Amino acid sequence: MRLTRALRSVLGAVVVSLIAIVVGRAIRDWNTEREAAKLKRTADTDRSDLFTMEDLDEVPQPVREYFANVLRDGQQYVTTVELEQEGELRAGDADSEWKPFTATQYITTDPPGFLWDAAVRFWPQIDLRIVDRYRDGSGHASVTLFGLLPLGGDEANPELDEGELLRYLAEAVWYPTALLPSEGVEWEAIDDDSAAATLEYGGVTATLTFHFNEEDEVTEVHAEQRPRRVGDGYEPTPWTGRWHDYETRDGMRIPTAGEVVWHLPDGEMEAWRGRLTDISYQP
């Protein structure tokens, strides 16, 4: 009898866990669709702008060569993007384990915004949902178990908003028309292989240094001070994104793989490494 009761208890626990997983994933999918719809409603999708080399009259030489490489004459400006990723990330410090993730991301360029929805596998059949959102100049981050149980997050604040705008600017190599001067990006020469890009939006200013290789590709973007969440606050910390494995998608040359690194006082901490598995554009 005791064995029977024990088996029933174990079976009941398994059933409850499976229900939580199924319900959590359904709620996650519903929330993602709802938030993506909200983001897309803010986008100006009626634009008919086309890229020409005349758009580059006032940019530094390495930036001009980059655009000439990654965009074709007559390229339509990107307004919305949907992409899929897979890779690994660290949720803690340099000693924490790498955890596999898959993610869907939605992006708008006018105005700047994105929704990153990731499932991070922490234990077999147990995913944490991490959502990073930037809309109307405000950031939002959340972590939940099964898409149901809140585990952490942060609402809009000056540091989070700045970090999200920096992320948008860094990832614009996936939608490079958003880096053109006509999109509000101001370029300033540094040397023959790098230039600073500055974007202002929602009362926040983001500046990154873009580094270019001999193939006129962006290989690295760097911020001297990006807000990094530490405990209950933020610390300005040097941050680098690295890009490689360029491919042509919808007429544009974009990187399909990359890594993110925080430069901490005791050394570099690689925090994210991922690869695009799919990307689509809506002009």
Tab-separated table of C-alpha atoms in Angstrom:
chain	number	residue	atom	x	y	z
A	1	MET	CA	0.000	0.000	0.000
A	2	ARG	CA	2.780	2.389	0.907
A	3	LEU	CA	4.505	1.654	-2.379
A	4	THR	CA	1.257	2.257	-4.249
A	5	ARG	CA	0.737	5.599	-2.517
A	6	ALA	CA	4.340	6.578	-3.252
A	7	LEU	CA	3.930	5.725	-6.925
A	8	ARG	CA	0.717	7.718	-7.072
A	9	SER	CA	2.468	10.688	-5.491
A	10	VAL	CA	5.313	10.501	-7.974
A	11	LEU	CA	2.894	10.137	-10.884
A	12	GLY	CA	0.860	13.071	-9.618
A	13	ALA	CA	3.969	15.233	-9.378
A	14	VAL	CA	4.973	14.297	-12.921
A	15	VAL	CA	1.513	15.104	-14.273
A	16	VAL	CA	1.454	18.470	-12.482
A	17	SER	CA	4.904	19.301	-13.862
A	18	LEU	CA	3.878	18.375	-17.401
A	19	ILE	CA	0.744	20.490	-17.140
A	20	ALA	CA	2.810	23.423	-15.859
A	21	ILE	CA	5.210	23.063	-18.783
A	22	VAL	CA	2.431	22.907	-21.386
A	23	VAL	CA	0.437	25.757	-19.857
A	24	GLY	CA	3.551	27.864	-19.367
A	25	ARG	CA	4.619	27.469	-22.988
A	26	ALA	CA	1.119	28.309	-24.213
A	27	ILE	CA	1.034	31.456	-22.072
A	28	ARG	CA	4.525	32.344	-23.245
A	29	ASP	CA	3.515	32.042	-26.908
A	30	TRP	CA	0.383	34.118	-26.318
A	31	ASN	CA	2.298	36.847	-24.496
A	32	THR	CA	4.956	36.910	-27.208
A	33	GLU	CA	2.364	37.346	-29.956
A	34	ARG	CA	0.649	40.104	-27.981
A	35	GLU	CA	3.869	42.012	-27.262
A	36	ALA	CA	5.092	41.597	-30.850
A	37	ALA	CA	1.807	43.024	-32.114
A	38	LYS	CA	2.163	46.022	-29.781
A	39	LEU	CA	5.697	46.620	-31.039
A	40	LYS	CA	4.727	46.388	-34.705
A	41	ARG	CA	1.832	48.815	-34.231
A	42	THR	CA	4.364	51.534	-33.396
A	43	ALA	CA	6.340	50.993	-36.618
A	44	ASP	CA	6.117	53.123	-39.731
A	45	THR	CA	5.806	50.405	-42.366
A	46	ASP	CA	4.639	52.649	-45.213
A	47	ARG	CA	8.081	53.978	-46.093
A	48	SER	CA	9.396	53.611	-49.622
A	49	ASP	CA	12.951	54.940	-49.076
A	50	LEU	CA	15.688	53.402	-51.217
A	51	PHE	CA	19.400	53.484	-50.475
A	52	THR	CA	21.759	55.259	-52.861
A	53	MET	CA	25.427	56.153	-52.522
A	54	GLU	CA	24.376	59.791	-52.201
A	55	ASP	CA	23.163	58.863	-48.696
A	56	LEU	CA	26.843	58.589	-47.715
A	57	ASP	CA	28.078	62.048	-48.648
A	58	GLU	CA	28.995	63.009	-45.075
A	59	VAL	CA	30.112	59.722	-43.468
A	60	PRO	CA	33.754	58.823	-42.688
A	61	GLN	CA	35.626	56.712	-45.237
A	62	PRO	CA	35.559	53.349	-43.373
A	63	VAL	CA	31.819	53.749	-42.813
A	64	ARG	CA	31.270	54.612	-46.482
A	65	GLU	CA	33.170	51.491	-47.514
A	66	TYR	CA	31.168	49.382	-45.069
A	67	PHE	CA	27.840	50.531	-46.490
A	68	ALA	CA	29.071	50.081	-50.046
A	69	ASN	CA	29.897	46.486	-49.114
A	70	VAL	CA	26.764	45.491	-47.190
A	71	LEU	CA	24.065	47.401	-49.130
A	72	ARG	CA	23.242	47.400	-52.817
A	73	ASP	CA	22.180	50.517	-54.682
A	74	GLY	CA	18.390	50.664	-54.541
A	75	GLN	CA	18.194	48.624	-51.329
A	76	GLN	CA	14.878	49.289	-49.623
A	77	TYR	CA	15.094	50.555	-46.063
A	78	VAL	CA	14.203	47.916	-43.478
A	79	THR	CA	11.251	48.750	-41.233
A	80	THR	CA	10.633	45.494	-39.349
A	81	VAL	CA	12.671	42.351	-38.764
A	82	GLU	CA	11.902	38.899	-37.379
A	83	LEU	CA	14.765	36.551	-36.556
A	84	GLU	CA	15.529	33.273	-34.796
A	85	GLN	CA	18.649	32.557	-32.757
A	86	GLU	CA	20.302	29.694	-30.930
A	87	GLY	CA	23.350	29.628	-28.722
A	88	GLU	CA	24.534	29.754	-25.138
A	89	LEU	CA	24.514	32.371	-22.413
A	90	ARG	CA	25.650	32.887	-18.848
A	91	ALA	CA	23.129	34.161	-16.334
A	92	GLY	CA	25.715	34.906	-13.640
A	93	ASP	CA	29.444	35.598	-13.429
A	94	ALA	CA	32.425	34.116	-15.251
A	95	ASP	CA	32.229	30.963	-13.117
A	96	SER	CA	28.611	30.222	-14.002
A	97	GLU	CA	27.755	27.478	-16.466
A	98	TRP	CA	26.837	28.083	-20.066
A	99	LYS	CA	23.166	27.376	-20.713
A	100	PRO	CA	21.693	26.667	-24.181
A	101	PHE	CA	18.981	28.966	-25.480
A	102	THR	CA	16.717	29.530	-28.440
A	103	ALA	CA	15.154	32.927	-29.079
A	104	THR	CA	12.795	34.819	-31.315
A	105	GLN	CA	13.366	38.528	-31.804
A	106	TYR	CA	11.186	41.204	-33.392
A	107	ILE	CA	12.676	44.580	-34.348
A	108	THR	CA	11.337	47.892	-35.619
A	109	THR	CA	13.577	50.628	-36.991
A	110	ASP	CA	11.183	53.579	-37.110
A	111	PRO	CA	10.974	54.037	-34.206
A	112	PRO	CA	13.809	51.921	-32.725
A	113	GLY	CA	12.458	48.974	-30.774
A	114	PHE	CA	12.737	45.240	-30.199
A	115	LEU	CA	11.320	42.248	-28.364
A	116	TRP	CA	13.704	39.378	-27.520
A	117	ASP	CA	11.972	36.268	-26.187
A	118	ALA	CA	14.340	33.459	-25.172
A	119	ALA	CA	13.875	29.990	-23.726
A	120	VAL	CA	16.947	29.049	-21.678
A	121	ARG	CA	17.366	25.381	-20.781
A	122	PHE	CA	18.478	25.206	-17.135
A	123	TRP	CA	17.426	21.617	-16.383
A	124	PRO	CA	16.001	18.816	-18.552
A	125	GLN	CA	12.532	19.858	-19.715
A	126	ILE	CA	12.704	22.990	-17.559
A	127	ASP	CA	13.149	26.310	-19.343
A	128	LEU	CA	13.464	29.795	-18.006
A	129	ARG	CA	11.840	32.444	-20.167
A	130	ILE	CA	13.880	35.640	-20.512
A	131	VAL	CA	12.227	38.609	-22.188
A	132	ASP	CA	14.071	41.792	-23.126
A	133	ARG	CA	11.859	44.555	-24.529
A	134	TYR	CA	12.485	48.075	-25.791
A	135	ARG	CA	9.458	50.069	-26.939
A	136	ASP	CA	8.665	53.794	-27.029
A	137	GLY	CA	12.105	54.522	-25.568
A	138	SER	CA	11.506	52.372	-22.473
A	139	GLY	CA	13.171	49.112	-21.526
A	140	HIS	CA	11.737	46.099	-19.731
A	141	ALA	CA	13.345	42.824	-18.644
A	142	SER	CA	11.794	39.769	-17.034
A	143	VAL	CA	12.680	36.193	-16.071
A	144	THR	CA	9.999	33.581	-15.401
A	145	LEU	CA	9.834	29.844	-14.787
A	146	PHE	CA	7.519	28.004	-17.199
A	147	GLY	CA	6.360	31.459	-18.340
A	148	LEU	CA	4.301	31.569	-15.132
A	149	LEU	CA	6.421	32.121	-12.022
A	150	PRO	CA	8.247	35.496	-11.889
A	151	LEU	CA	11.888	35.139	-10.871
A	152	GLY	CA	13.222	38.618	-11.548
A	153	GLY	CA	13.330	41.534	-13.927
A	154	ASP	CA	13.399	45.288	-14.189
A	155	GLU	CA	11.118	48.047	-15.389
A	156	ALA	CA	12.061	51.164	-17.336
A	157	ASN	CA	14.770	53.282	-15.724
A	158	PRO	CA	17.518	55.510	-17.183
A	159	GLU	CA	20.215	52.809	-17.016
A	160	LEU	CA	18.061	50.077	-18.531
A	161	ASP	CA	16.798	52.413	-21.272
A	162	GLU	CA	20.374	53.352	-22.191
A	163	GLY	CA	21.464	49.715	-22.250
A	164	GLU	CA	18.576	48.757	-24.513
A	165	LEU	CA	19.284	51.562	-26.976
A	166	LEU	CA	22.949	50.484	-27.039
A	167	ARG	CA	21.812	46.944	-27.784
A	168	TYR	CA	19.601	48.151	-30.640
A	169	LEU	CA	22.497	50.119	-32.127
A	170	ALA	CA	24.951	47.219	-31.747
A	171	GLU	CA	22.573	44.759	-33.405
A	172	ALA	CA	21.811	47.106	-36.306
A	173	VAL	CA	24.455	45.195	-38.288
A	174	TRP	CA	21.554	42.730	-38.831
A	175	TYR	CA	19.441	45.526	-40.370
A	176	PRO	CA	22.144	47.885	-41.672
A	177	THR	CA	19.908	50.518	-43.279
A	178	ALA	CA	19.134	51.551	-39.668
A	179	LEU	CA	22.760	52.722	-39.391
A	180	LEU	CA	22.455	55.260	-42.207
A	181	PRO	CA	22.639	58.976	-41.338
A	182	SER	CA	19.079	59.447	-42.583
A	183	GLU	CA	17.972	57.168	-39.698
A	184	GLY	CA	19.387	59.552	-37.122
A	185	VAL	CA	22.812	57.937	-36.662
A	186	GLU	CA	25.682	60.410	-36.475
A	187	TRP	CA	29.091	59.080	-37.500
A	188	GLU	CA	32.438	60.495	-36.374
A	189	ALA	CA	35.802	59.304	-37.682
A	190	ILE	CA	38.304	57.809	-35.231
A	191	ASP	CA	40.933	56.299	-37.556
A	192	ASP	CA	41.167	54.372	-40.830
A	193	ASP	CA	39.511	51.300	-39.322
A	194	SER	CA	36.958	52.641	-36.843
A	195	ALA	CA	34.293	55.270	-36.307
A	196	ALA	CA	31.900	56.268	-33.536
A	197	ALA	CA	28.142	56.001	-34.095
A	198	THR	CA	25.715	57.993	-31.942
A	199	LEU	CA	21.948	57.601	-31.821
A	200	GLU	CA	19.548	59.668	-29.728
A	201	TYR	CA	16.036	58.503	-28.976
A	202	GLY	CA	13.553	58.973	-26.155
A	203	GLY	CA	15.811	61.397	-24.315
A	204	VAL	CA	18.641	58.819	-24.221
A	205	THR	CA	21.936	58.897	-26.134
A	206	ALA	CA	23.854	55.769	-27.157
A	207	THR	CA	27.378	55.819	-28.602
A	208	LEU	CA	29.355	52.828	-29.875
A	209	THR	CA	32.713	52.483	-31.594
A	210	PHE	CA	32.451	50.362	-34.752
A	211	HIS	CA	35.566	48.515	-35.937
A	212	PHE	CA	35.931	47.426	-39.579
A	213	ASN	CA	38.185	44.803	-41.177
A	214	GLU	CA	39.873	44.714	-44.580
A	215	GLU	CA	36.727	43.192	-46.097
A	216	ASP	CA	34.760	46.296	-45.008
A	217	GLU	CA	32.752	44.331	-42.443
A	218	VAL	CA	31.928	45.330	-38.884
A	219	THR	CA	33.870	42.919	-36.714
A	220	GLU	CA	33.380	44.593	-33.335
A	221	VAL	CA	31.309	47.226	-31.567
A	222	HIS	CA	32.408	48.656	-28.245
A	223	ALA	CA	30.958	50.815	-25.492
A	224	GLU	CA	33.261	52.241	-22.852
A	225	GLN	CA	30.386	52.326	-20.386
A	226	ARG	CA	27.297	50.165	-20.741
A	227	PRO	CA	25.056	49.813	-17.659
A	228	ARG	CA	25.496	46.300	-16.207
A	229	ARG	CA	23.046	44.909	-13.683
A	230	VAL	CA	24.819	44.161	-10.412
A	231	GLY	CA	22.678	43.270	-7.416
A	232	ASP	CA	19.892	45.817	-7.109
A	233	GLY	CA	21.607	48.447	-9.249
A	234	TYR	CA	23.745	49.089	-12.300
A	235	GLU	CA	27.456	49.626	-12.818
A	236	PRO	CA	28.879	51.288	-15.960
A	237	THR	CA	31.107	48.624	-17.511
A	238	PRO	CA	33.079	48.359	-20.760
A	239	TRP	CA	31.234	46.082	-23.181
A	240	THR	CA	32.029	44.573	-26.592
A	241	GLY	CA	30.018	42.770	-29.248
A	242	ARG	CA	31.908	40.744	-31.832
A	243	TRP	CA	30.476	39.826	-35.253
A	244	HIS	CA	31.549	37.347	-37.921
A	245	ASP	CA	30.412	34.788	-40.530
A	246	TYR	CA	28.855	37.284	-42.930
A	247	GLU	CA	26.246	36.115	-45.418
A	248	THR	CA	23.955	37.859	-47.896
A	249	ARG	CA	20.308	38.022	-46.825
A	250	ASP	CA	17.714	39.944	-48.835
A	251	GLY	CA	20.510	41.744	-50.665
A	252	MET	CA	22.312	42.821	-47.472
A	253	ARG	CA	25.573	41.466	-46.052
A	254	ILE	CA	25.040	40.690	-42.367
A	255	PRO	CA	26.897	38.699	-39.694
A	256	THR	CA	25.280	35.411	-38.722
A	257	ALA	CA	27.258	34.750	-35.538
A	258	GLY	CA	28.676	36.723	-32.651
A	259	GLU	CA	29.657	37.010	-29.015
A	260	VAL	CA	29.122	39.520	-26.216
A	261	VAL	CA	31.856	40.303	-23.680
A	262	TRP	CA	31.905	42.348	-20.474
A	263	HIS	CA	35.334	43.746	-19.550
A	264	LEU	CA	35.409	43.339	-15.772
A	265	PRO	CA	38.185	44.491	-13.398
A	266	ASP	CA	39.427	40.890	-13.055
A	267	GLY	CA	39.250	40.099	-16.774
A	268	GLU	CA	36.921	39.473	-19.693
A	269	MET	CA	33.624	37.664	-19.163
A	270	GLU	CA	31.990	36.281	-22.274
A	271	ALA	CA	28.248	36.395	-21.548
A	272	TRP	CA	26.526	35.441	-24.823
A	273	ARG	CA	27.403	33.592	-27.972
A	274	GLY	CA	24.856	32.880	-30.621
A	275	ARG	CA	24.012	32.307	-34.249
A	276	LEU	CA	21.154	33.342	-36.506
A	277	THR	CA	19.103	30.408	-37.692
A	278	ASP	CA	16.591	32.484	-39.664
A	279	ILE	CA	15.908	36.123	-40.473
A	280	SER	CA	13.249	37.886	-42.530
A	281	TYR	CA	12.662	41.517	-43.393
A	282	GLN	CA	9.646	43.615	-44.153
A	283	PRO	CA	10.437	46.823	-46.075
